[in-house]
Amino acid sequence: MLRVLIRLEGMALFLTLLILSTFVHLRMPYFSVLAPQLPDAEPWLTSSWFYAGSYTANLQLLVVMACILLLSTPLATLTMIVYLILGLVGLPIYYNGGGLAYLQQPTTGYLISLIPAAWFCGLLLHRHPRRVPLPGPYLLASVLTLVMIHVLGAIYAAVYFQMVPVQFIGAYVLPQLPWQITLLCLMALAIFQWNRYRFSHLRKGKAPATKQKNTAGPAARRRLSAGRA
């Protein structure tokens, strides 16, 4: 029962962080070659073939990946499902509100992609340190999950804007990838160290069971045998 409560608390914590991170905005850098500037962008350097500047982004992606890497695969997937349902029933927890009408927003594909992304990352990664002794699988799983989120989200958005998915990815996804991959890799390394410490600590806390030796003398053993008889 205690384990169930702890898991539900972890799920509730990440669900709360997921909602809050949607509304925490930061200015993030972007770099683009032969592509238009991102919406709400502040250009730093522009030319006929190269664009550089900053744009507004939130912390939702980092919280999503932290949830996937720290929680078990079923709990992480369930967290994303609950988040999607709460928004679709009308709670204003999405970037532009909530409700079924939000399905007509171009970013809805990114929200839906969080569910298969959590499941996909769980298949790629086993967090036990004996199975994952090096941080490489954490980095690979984070990058591949990010790619999956962008591909599924870009397909939905491309249909909305009547664009070819590859064209949408080149114009709006690729400029964001450098900082996203950098932050995700740093976070994946930190979570790898935390999981490694946590599992090793739990393993040390479980002392192997030892058989109790019979230290009774011969007379005591004879009395014990007589009592049993």
XYZ file of C-alpha atoms in Angstrom:
229
model
C 0.000 0.000 0.000
C 2.847 2.364 0.848
C 4.494 1.726 -2.518
C 1.252 2.569 -4.303
C 0.934 5.842 -2.385
C 4.540 6.788 -3.159
C 4.018 6.118 -6.858
C 0.796 8.133 -6.905
C 2.573 11.004 -5.153
C 5.303 10.950 -7.789
C 2.708 10.953 -10.535
C 0.823 13.861 -8.915
C 4.070 15.802 -8.493
C 5.039 15.518 -12.148
C 1.491 16.251 -13.268
C 1.612 19.490 -11.268
C 5.048 20.385 -12.641
C 3.843 19.609 -16.155
C 0.954 22.051 -15.803
C 3.087 24.782 -14.225
C 5.909 24.431 -16.754
C 3.486 25.214 -19.581
C 3.222 28.786 -18.321
C 6.907 29.382 -17.453
C 8.310 31.229 -20.469
C 11.965 31.768 -21.309
C 13.826 33.284 -24.227
C 15.703 30.512 -26.006
C 18.205 30.808 -28.867
C 17.595 29.454 -32.344
C 19.653 29.077 -35.497
C 18.203 28.570 -38.938
C 19.665 28.110 -42.397
C 17.559 28.825 -45.471
C 14.404 28.957 -43.347
C 12.138 31.791 -42.197
C 12.350 33.187 -38.705
C 10.332 31.582 -35.940
C 7.167 33.313 -34.707
C 7.723 35.829 -31.901
C 11.441 35.825 -32.658
C 13.940 38.549 -31.828
C 16.619 38.441 -34.537
C 20.269 38.725 -33.628
C 21.736 38.108 -37.047
C 19.987 37.884 -40.404
C 21.169 37.368 -43.948
C 19.861 35.898 -47.155
C 20.598 32.351 -45.968
C 21.171 32.432 -42.192
C 18.999 33.481 -39.247
C 19.883 33.652 -35.554
C 17.950 35.040 -32.630
C 15.788 34.125 -29.646
C 12.175 33.068 -29.290
C 9.721 32.350 -26.480
C 9.632 28.775 -25.172
C 8.400 27.037 -22.028
C 9.866 24.346 -19.790
C 7.299 21.681 -20.604
C 9.655 19.558 -22.683
C 12.202 19.296 -19.863
C 9.525 18.316 -17.338
C 8.144 15.714 -19.746
C 11.539 14.097 -20.197
C 12.271 14.218 -16.460
C 8.963 12.468 -15.810
C 9.724 9.794 -18.395
C 13.256 9.164 -17.110
C 12.433 9.155 -13.389
C 9.080 7.385 -13.247
C 8.360 3.871 -14.428
C 7.014 3.439 -17.943
C 3.390 2.757 -16.860
C 3.353 5.722 -14.453
C 4.944 8.116 -16.947
C 2.495 7.051 -19.662
C -0.445 7.347 -17.265
C 0.708 10.835 -16.250
C 0.637 11.968 -19.880
C -2.802 10.411 -20.403
C -4.225 12.176 -17.337
C -2.683 15.481 -18.450
C -4.243 15.150 -21.900
C -7.667 14.194 -20.504
C -7.743 17.025 -17.952
C -7.109 19.560 -20.683
C -9.623 18.114 -23.119
C -12.427 18.093 -20.539
C -12.072 21.847 -20.183
C -9.400 22.682 -17.612
C -7.223 25.550 -18.957
C -3.931 23.735 -18.484
C -2.722 23.981 -22.077
C -0.799 26.893 -23.525
C -3.903 28.381 -25.155
C -6.594 27.062 -22.810
C -8.343 23.706 -22.966
C -11.458 21.839 -24.063
C -12.270 19.699 -27.079
C -11.925 22.766 -29.300
C -8.197 22.579 -28.583
C -8.017 19.644 -30.992
C -8.156 22.270 -33.732
C -4.940 23.901 -32.497
C -1.760 23.170 -34.484
C 0.173 22.163 -31.354
C -2.269 19.439 -30.313
C -0.154 16.836 -32.077
C 2.680 17.556 -29.667
C 0.379 16.949 -26.699
C -0.887 13.663 -28.124
C 2.667 12.560 -28.944
C 3.618 12.659 -25.251
C 1.733 9.400 -24.629
C 3.560 7.184 -27.162
C 6.803 9.029 -26.357
C 6.633 7.979 -22.698
C 5.988 4.371 -23.697
C 8.702 4.456 -26.384
C 11.358 5.803 -24.016
C 10.485 3.122 -21.483
C 11.171 0.452 -24.093
C 14.537 1.984 -24.923
C 15.753 2.429 -21.385
C 16.041 0.211 -18.323
C 17.070 2.382 -15.398
C 18.669 -0.246 -13.186
C 22.415 0.510 -12.970
C 23.343 -3.133 -13.555
C 21.574 -2.910 -16.903
C 22.573 0.692 -17.683
C 26.102 1.140 -16.288
C 26.905 4.064 -18.602
C 24.994 7.281 -19.412
C 24.988 6.573 -23.151
C 21.566 4.846 -23.182
C 20.080 7.773 -21.258
C 21.384 10.244 -23.829
C 20.269 8.108 -26.770
C 16.800 7.509 -25.312
C 16.341 11.235 -24.622
C 17.339 12.292 -28.133
C 15.264 9.598 -29.870
C 12.233 10.435 -27.728
C 12.649 14.117 -28.597
C 12.782 13.212 -32.291
C 9.623 11.114 -31.931
C 7.744 13.978 -30.239
C 8.761 16.404 -32.965
C 7.934 14.042 -35.835
C 4.441 13.215 -34.556
C 3.763 16.824 -33.591
C 5.044 18.114 -36.927
C 2.773 15.776 -38.886
C -0.286 17.112 -37.038
C 0.817 20.737 -37.434
C 1.721 20.274 -41.095
C -1.770 18.974 -41.828
C -3.222 21.973 -39.985
C -1.119 24.473 -41.971
C -1.460 22.455 -45.195
C 2.281 21.988 -45.445
C 4.531 19.055 -46.202
C 5.790 17.603 -42.868
C 9.409 17.819 -44.010
C 8.911 21.474 -44.860
C 7.412 22.182 -41.434
C 10.261 20.363 -39.680
C 12.861 22.326 -41.611
C 11.197 25.664 -40.926
C 10.071 25.337 -37.297
C 11.642 22.256 -35.684
C 15.288 22.208 -36.736
C 16.022 25.759 -35.481
C 14.961 24.709 -31.966
C 16.883 21.440 -31.791
C 20.359 22.697 -30.721
C 19.293 24.130 -27.370
C 16.708 21.400 -26.792
C 19.228 18.601 -27.324
C 21.808 20.403 -25.162
C 19.424 20.866 -22.227
C 18.026 17.341 -22.528
C 21.504 15.803 -22.527
C 22.509 17.767 -19.420
C 19.327 16.722 -17.664
C 19.716 13.086 -18.767
C 23.232 12.992 -17.290
C 21.977 14.406 -13.987
C 19.089 11.912 -13.828
C 21.447 9.045 -14.695
C 23.659 9.934 -11.724
C 20.635 10.259 -9.444
C 19.142 6.917 -10.508
C 22.521 5.243 -10.160
C 22.951 6.588 -6.629
C 19.375 5.748 -5.695
C 19.486 2.132 -6.869
C 22.943 1.510 -5.408
C 21.783 2.952 -2.085
C 18.726 0.704 -2.067
C 20.840 -2.308 -2.965
C 23.264 -1.620 -0.100
C 20.375 -1.261 2.329
C 19.200 -4.815 1.648
C 21.537 -7.006 3.688
C 21.612 -10.649 2.616
C 19.772 -13.010 4.900
C 22.040 -15.306 6.936
C 21.146 -18.541 8.634
C 21.242 -18.419 12.407
C 23.748 -20.847 13.843
C 22.747 -23.181 16.627
C 25.068 -22.216 19.480
C 23.351 -24.320 22.145
C 25.475 -26.836 24.040
C 25.076 -30.635 23.930
C 22.981 -30.736 27.112
C 20.606 -28.071 25.816
C 20.246 -29.904 22.510
C 19.417 -33.168 24.335
C 16.749 -31.410 26.417
C 15.319 -29.821 23.269
C 15.180 -33.215 21.536
C 13.516 -34.787 24.569
C 10.919 -32.001 24.653
C 10.076 -32.524 20.989
C 9.690 -36.255 21.572
